Coordinates of C-alpha atoms in Angstrom, one line a residue:
M1 CA -7.2 -29.7 63.9
N2 CA -10.4 -32.2 63.0
K3 CA -13.5 -30.2 63.3
V4 CA -15.0 -33.8 64.6
L5 CA -12.4 -33.3 67.5
V6 CA -13.7 -30.2 68.1
L7 CA -17.4 -31.2 68.4
S8 CA -16.9 -33.9 70.7
L9 CA -14.7 -32.0 73.2
I10 CA -17.4 -29.9 73.6
C11 CA -19.8 -32.3 74.4
L12 CA -17.8 -34.1 76.6
I13 CA -17.6 -30.9 79.1
S14 CA -20.9 -30.3 78.9
I15 CA -22.9 -29.6 82.2
R16 CA -23.7 -33.0 82.7
G17 CA -20.0 -34.2 82.6
F18 CA -19.0 -31.3 83.9
E19 CA -20.9 -32.3 87.2
I20 CA -19.7 -35.8 87.9
D21 CA -16.4 -34.7 86.5
F22 CA -16.0 -31.8 89.0
Q23 CA -17.3 -33.1 92.1
L24 CA -14.5 -35.5 92.3
L25 CA -12.5 -33.3 91.0
L26 CA -13.1 -30.7 93.9
Q27 CA -13.5 -34.2 96.2
T28 CA -9.3 -34.7 95.2
G29 CA -8.4 -31.4 96.7
S30 CA -4.8 -30.6 94.6
E31 CA -5.0 -34.0 92.2
S32 CA -8.3 -31.7 91.2
N33 CA -6.4 -28.2 89.9
D34 CA -3.8 -30.6 88.5
A35 CA -6.4 -32.3 86.3
V36 CA -8.1 -29.2 85.3
Q37 CA -4.8 -27.6 85.3
A38 CA -4.2 -30.5 82.5
V39 CA -7.4 -29.6 80.7
Y40 CA -6.5 -26.1 80.8
D41 CA -3.3 -26.5 78.8
L42 CA -4.7 -29.1 76.1
L43 CA -7.5 -26.6 74.9
N44 CA -4.0 -23.7 74.7
D45 CA -2.4 -26.2 73.0
L46 CA -4.8 -26.6 70.4
K47 CA -5.0 -22.4 70.4
T48 CA -1.5 -22.6 70.2
S49 CA -0.6 -25.9 67.5
N50 CA -3.5 -23.7 65.1
I51 CA -1.4 -20.7 65.4
E52 CA 1.9 -22.9 65.0
A53 CA 0.7 -24.2 61.7
Q54 CA -1.4 -20.7 60.2
G55 CA 2.7 -18.8 61.0
V56 CA 4.2 -21.8 59.3
A57 CA 1.4 -21.2 56.8
D58 CA 1.3 -17.5 56.3
E59 CA 5.3 -17.8 55.6
K60 CA 4.8 -20.6 53.0
N61 CA 2.0 -18.1 51.2
I62 CA 4.6 -14.8 50.9
S63 CA 6.9 -18.0 49.6
D64 CA 4.5 -18.8 47.5
E65 CA 2.8 -15.5 46.5
E66 CA 7.1 -14.5 45.7
I67 CA 7.9 -17.8 43.9
G68 CA 4.7 -17.5 41.3
Q69 CA 4.6 -13.7 40.3
A70 CA 8.7 -14.3 39.7
R71 CA 7.7 -17.3 37.7
I72 CA 4.6 -15.0 35.9
A73 CA 7.0 -12.3 35.4
A74 CA 9.5 -14.3 33.6
L75 CA 7.4 -16.3 31.4
S76 CA 5.8 -12.6 30.5
K77 CA 8.8 -11.7 29.1
V78 CA 9.1 -15.3 27.3
N79 CA 5.4 -14.4 26.3
E80 CA 6.5 -10.9 24.9
L81 CA 9.9 -11.5 23.2
N82 CA 8.2 -14.6 21.3
Q83 CA 4.7 -11.6 20.4
K84 CA 7.6 -9.7 19.2
A85 CA 8.8 -12.5 17.0
W86 CA 5.3 -13.7 15.9
A87 CA 4.0 -10.0 14.6
S88 CA 7.4 -10.0 13.1
A89 CA 6.9 -13.5 11.2
K90 CA 3.8 -12.2 10.5
A91 CA 4.6 -8.6 8.7
R92 CA 7.3 -10.1 6.5
R93 CA 4.5 -12.1 5.4
E94 CA 2.4 -9.8 4.6
Q95 CA 5.8 -7.4 3.0
I96 CA 6.1 -10.6 0.8
G97 CA 2.1 -10.5 -0.4
V98 CA 3.2 -6.9 -1.3
E99 CA 5.9 -7.1 -3.3
Y100 CA 4.4 -10.5 -5.1
R101 CA 1.5 -7.7 -5.4
E102 CA 3.6 -5.3 -6.9
A103 CA 5.4 -7.1 -9.3
T104 CA 2.2 -8.5 -10.5
D105 CA 0.6 -4.7 -11.0
Y106 CA 4.2 -3.7 -12.2
I107 CA 3.8 -6.9 -14.9
A108 CA 0.4 -6.2 -16.0
W109 CA 1.1 -2.5 -16.8
A110 CA 4.2 -3.3 -18.9
T111 CA 2.7 -6.1 -20.4
Q112 CA -0.3 -3.2 -21.9
R113 CA 2.1 -0.6 -22.3
L114 CA 4.3 -3.3 -24.9
A115 CA 1.1 -3.6 -26.6
D116 CA 0.5 0.3 -26.9
I117 CA 4.0 0.4 -27.9
D118 CA 3.4 -2.3 -30.9
R119 CA 0.2 -0.8 -31.7
R120 CA 1.3 2.9 -31.8
S121 CA 4.3 1.6 -33.8
I122 CA 1.4 0.2 -36.3
E123 CA -0.3 3.3 -36.2
L124 CA 2.3 5.2 -36.9
Q125 CA 4.3 3.2 -39.6
E126 CA 0.8 3.0 -41.5
L127 CA 0.5 7.0 -41.2
R128 CA 4.1 7.4 -42.3
C129 CA 3.2 5.0 -45.8
F130 CA 0.3 6.7 -46.6
S131 CA 1.8 10.5 -45.8
N132 CA 5.0 9.0 -48.1
G133 CA 2.2 8.7 -50.5
L134 CA 1.1 12.4 -50.1
F135 CA 4.3 13.0 -50.3
V136 CA 5.5 12.1 -53.8
R137 CA 2.4 13.2 -54.6
A138 CA 3.2 16.2 -54.2
I139 CA 6.4 15.9 -55.6
K140 CA 4.9 15.2 -59.3
Q141 CA 2.3 17.4 -58.7
H142 CA 5.2 20.4 -57.6
N143 CA 7.4 19.0 -60.9
D144 CA 4.6 18.3 -63.4
A145 CA 4.4 22.4 -63.0
L146 CA 7.6 23.1 -62.5
G147 CA 7.5 21.2 -66.0
V148 CA 4.6 23.5 -67.1
I149 CA 5.9 26.8 -66.5
R150 CA 9.3 26.3 -67.3
I151 CA 7.7 25.4 -71.3
L152 CA 5.5 28.5 -70.9
K153 CA 8.6 30.6 -69.8
N154 CA 10.7 29.1 -73.3
D155 CA 8.3 30.1 -75.5
L156 CA 8.1 33.4 -73.4
S157 CA 11.6 34.3 -73.8
G158 CA 11.5 33.4 -77.8
Y159 CA 8.6 35.7 -78.2
L160 CA 10.1 38.4 -75.9
T161 CA 13.6 38.0 -77.6
G162 CA 12.3 37.9 -81.7
Q163 CA 13.2 34.3 -81.0
P164 CA 11.9 31.5 -82.9
S165 CA 8.5 30.6 -80.5
S166 CA 5.2 28.7 -80.2
L167 CA 3.8 32.1 -79.5
V168 CA 2.7 34.2 -82.5
E169 CA 1.2 36.9 -79.8
V170 CA 0.9 36.4 -76.0
N171 CA -2.5 34.8 -74.6
V172 CA -2.4 35.3 -70.8
Q173 CA -5.7 33.6 -70.5
N174 CA -5.2 30.6 -72.3
V175 CA -1.3 30.9 -69.7
S176 CA -4.1 31.1 -66.7
D177 CA -5.5 27.7 -67.6
K178 CA -3.1 25.9 -67.9
L179 CA -2.1 27.0 -64.9
K180 CA -5.7 26.2 -63.1
Q181 CA -5.3 22.7 -62.1
Y182 CA -1.8 23.3 -60.3
S183 CA -4.1 26.4 -58.6
Q184 CA -3.9 24.5 -55.5
L185 CA 0.2 24.6 -55.2
F186 CA -0.5 28.2 -55.7
N187 CA -0.7 31.2 -53.1
Q188 CA -4.0 33.3 -54.0
D189 CA -1.8 36.8 -54.6
A190 CA -0.2 34.8 -57.9
M191 CA -3.7 33.2 -59.5
T192 CA -5.1 37.3 -58.7
K193 CA -2.0 39.1 -61.0
F194 CA -3.3 36.4 -63.9
A195 CA -6.5 37.0 -63.3
Q196 CA -5.6 41.2 -63.9
L197 CA -2.9 40.5 -66.4
A198 CA -6.2 38.8 -68.8
A199 CA -8.9 41.3 -67.5
E200 CA -6.3 44.1 -68.9
Q201 CA -5.5 42.0 -72.2
A202 CA -9.3 42.0 -73.0
S203 CA -9.7 45.4 -72.7
G204 CA -7.0 46.0 -74.8
N205 CA -4.6 47.9 -72.7
A206 CA -2.0 46.3 -71.8
E207 CA 0.3 46.3 -74.7
L208 CA -0.6 50.0 -75.0
H209 CA 0.6 51.2 -71.9
A210 CA 4.0 51.6 -70.3
L211 CA 3.5 49.7 -66.5
G212 CA 2.7 52.6 -64.1
Q213 CA 1.8 55.4 -66.8
D214 CA -2.2 54.5 -66.2
E215 CA -4.0 55.9 -63.2
G216 CA -5.2 52.8 -62.6
S217 CA -2.0 49.9 -63.2
S218 CA -0.7 48.3 -60.1
S219 CA 2.2 49.9 -58.2
D220 CA 4.1 46.7 -58.9
R221 CA 5.1 47.2 -63.0
Q222 CA 8.0 48.8 -64.1
P223 CA 8.6 50.8 -67.0
G224 CA 8.7 49.7 -70.7
H225 CA 7.3 46.3 -70.1
N226 CA 4.8 44.6 -71.9
I227 CA 2.4 41.9 -70.8
G228 CA 4.4 39.2 -72.4
Q229 CA 7.9 40.5 -69.6
L230 CA 4.5 40.8 -67.7
V231 CA 3.1 37.1 -67.6
Y232 CA 7.0 35.7 -67.8
N233 CA 7.5 37.9 -64.7
A234 CA 4.2 36.1 -63.5
L235 CA 5.4 32.6 -64.0
S236 CA 9.2 33.3 -62.4
D237 CA 7.6 34.2 -59.2
L238 CA 5.2 30.7 -59.9
E239 CA 9.0 28.8 -60.3
D240 CA 10.3 30.3 -57.4
Q241 CA 7.4 30.2 -54.7
L242 CA 7.0 26.0 -56.4
K243 CA 10.2 25.7 -55.6
G244 CA 10.2 27.0 -51.9
S245 CA 7.0 24.4 -51.6
L246 CA 9.0 21.9 -52.9
A247 CA 12.2 22.5 -50.9
N248 CA 9.8 22.8 -47.2
L249 CA 7.7 19.1 -48.5
E250 CA 11.5 17.4 -48.3
A251 CA 12.5 19.2 -45.4
N252 CA 9.3 18.4 -43.9
E253 CA 9.2 14.6 -44.9
I254 CA 13.1 14.2 -43.7
A255 CA 11.9 15.8 -40.8
A256 CA 9.3 14.0 -40.4
Y257 CA 11.5 10.2 -40.9
Y258 CA 13.8 12.1 -38.7
Q259 CA 10.7 12.0 -35.5
L260 CA 9.6 8.3 -35.9
A261 CA 12.8 6.8 -36.1
D262 CA 13.7 8.6 -32.9
W263 CA 10.4 7.1 -31.4
L264 CA 11.1 4.4 -33.0
A265 CA 14.4 4.1 -31.1
D266 CA 13.1 5.2 -28.1
T267 CA 10.4 3.0 -28.2
E268 CA 13.5 0.1 -29.0
S269 CA 15.0 1.1 -25.4
E270 CA 12.0 1.4 -23.4
V271 CA 10.5 -2.3 -25.0
A272 CA 13.7 -3.9 -24.2
H273 CA 13.4 -1.8 -20.8
L274 CA 10.0 -3.6 -20.3
N275 CA 11.0 -7.0 -21.4
D276 CA 13.6 -7.4 -19.2
E277 CA 11.6 -5.6 -16.3
I278 CA 9.1 -7.9 -16.6
Q279 CA 11.5 -10.9 -16.5
R280 CA 13.1 -9.7 -13.6
K281 CA 9.2 -9.4 -11.9
T282 CA 8.6 -13.0 -12.8
Q283 CA 11.8 -14.1 -11.6
L284 CA 11.1 -12.4 -8.1
Q285 CA 7.9 -13.9 -7.8
D286 CA 8.8 -17.1 -7.8
K287 CA 11.3 -16.6 -5.5
L288 CA 7.9 -15.0 -3.8
V289 CA 6.1 -17.8 -3.7
V290 CA 9.1 -19.8 -2.4
Q291 CA 9.4 -16.8 0.3
E292 CA 5.7 -17.0 0.9
Q293 CA 5.6 -20.8 2.3
A294 CA 9.0 -20.8 4.7
A295 CA 7.5 -16.9 5.9
L296 CA 4.1 -18.8 6.9
A297 CA 5.9 -22.3 8.6
V298 CA 7.9 -19.6 10.0
Q299 CA 4.5 -17.8 11.7
A300 CA 2.5 -20.4 12.0
K301 CA 5.6 -21.8 14.3
A302 CA 5.8 -18.5 15.6
N303 CA 1.7 -18.4 17.2
S304 CA 2.5 -21.6 17.9
V305 CA 5.3 -20.9 20.4
L306 CA 3.5 -17.6 21.3
K307 CA 0.3 -19.5 22.3
D308 CA 2.7 -21.9 24.5
S309 CA 4.3 -19.0 26.4
Q310 CA 0.6 -17.4 27.4
N311 CA -0.9 -21.4 28.4
A312 CA 2.3 -21.4 30.7
I313 CA 1.6 -17.6 32.0
N314 CA -1.5 -18.6 32.8
A315 CA -0.8 -22.2 33.8
A316 CA 1.0 -20.6 36.9
T317 CA -1.5 -17.8 37.7
A318 CA -3.7 -20.4 38.1
S319 CA -1.1 -22.6 40.0
L320 CA -0.4 -19.5 41.9
Q321 CA -4.2 -18.5 42.2
E322 CA -5.0 -22.0 43.7
L323 CA -2.5 -21.4 46.3
R324 CA -3.8 -18.2 47.1
D325 CA -7.3 -20.1 47.8
L326 CA -6.0 -23.1 49.9
Y327 CA -4.3 -20.8 51.5
E328 CA -7.3 -18.3 52.8
T329 CA -8.9 -22.2 53.0
E330 CA -7.3 -22.7 55.3
L331 CA -6.9 -19.9 57.2
N332 CA -10.5 -19.6 57.6
R333 CA -10.4 -23.5 58.6
R334 CA -8.0 -22.7 61.6
N335 CA -10.2 -19.2 62.6
E336 CA -12.6 -21.1 63.0
E337 CA -11.0 -24.1 64.8
N338 CA -9.5 -21.4 67.3
A339 CA -12.8 -19.3 67.5
I340 CA -14.6 -23.1 68.8
I341 CA -11.1 -23.6 71.0
D342 CA -12.2 -20.3 72.4
E343 CA -15.7 -20.9 73.1
V344 CA -14.7 -24.1 75.1
I345 CA -12.6 -22.4 77.1
H346 CA -15.3 -19.8 78.3
I347 CA -17.4 -22.9 78.5
F348 CA -15.1 -24.9 81.0
K349 CA -14.1 -21.5 83.4
Q350 CA -17.8 -20.9 83.9
Q351 CA -18.5 -24.7 84.5
V352 CA -15.9 -24.8 86.7
L353 CA -16.5 -21.3 88.5
E354 CA -20.0 -23.0 88.7
M355 CA -19.4 -26.4 90.6
A356 CA -16.7 -24.7 93.0
N357 CA -19.3 -22.4 93.9
Q358 CA -22.0 -25.6 94.7
T359 CA -18.6 -27.7 96.2
S360 CA -17.8 -24.2 98.4
Y361 CA -22.0 -23.9 99.2
G362 CA -22.3 -27.3 100.7
K363 CA -19.4 -27.3 102.9
K364 CA -21.4 -24.5 104.8

């Protein structure tokens, strides 16, 4: 009901208007009662109409609320699924990025590892060449020393057995001098023994006394051995030492070659594996680039769908709020109108009573 209509109604039943109408109504008897009743009915009908309209509005408000909440709930479920789809797409894209970086890091590491293996291989080859040179040099020195020892032993053997020999007498110092150039091959004890023999020979005792007969003689001398025999025995000891040293050199050289061969075999297998892995990781990167583009497209689509579903929730929420606001506006309007109608009815009753009392008093 329009507020203007209510206000107009109030104006129509102002005090001055009541004075005219009610005097006529009161003069016409029962017809006046009908007119008064008609006014009451009109006012009550207006209020009843508002109450009934409000009842319909209340039912519609309940229905709108239920429908709106159900729609928001359904859209929220859809939005939740869209959120999960977006999160899954985002996680997949990030995982592709992680796999790509891991492949890149591995390729860099493997490439550096191959470079280190190449560098180490060159170093070992150069070291092996250098070591081989030292080995050949040591072999030559050992063989030269053994040759000198054999010559000396041959001369001493002839001298000791009385066979033709280049030696007129044994000179320990001369023997020691011939061996000095190979002294680095002998242990210190061997060279010390020659020095002791040379000192004894120089003192003139070595040829005169059987070993072990002098108080200050060495404990390793056997009775009946003269200086020539002692030198021969010392040379035999040196020869055995050199042969043992030579055998050790050869064994060590062979072991070194075996170690290098084992290392080369191991690195050859590793190099083949690293090259295969680099190729595989490179191919994987190519695939990941394509997959990342696809993942980005999927994530963008999921993000768009997520925004649409959120916008749908927002629109449904706003629409429901508009219905709520409209309901509250209409409710307040009807309450105001009903309050005005109640006030008009109250004023109308007062006017009717006042006019009735005035008419009754005038008749008296």
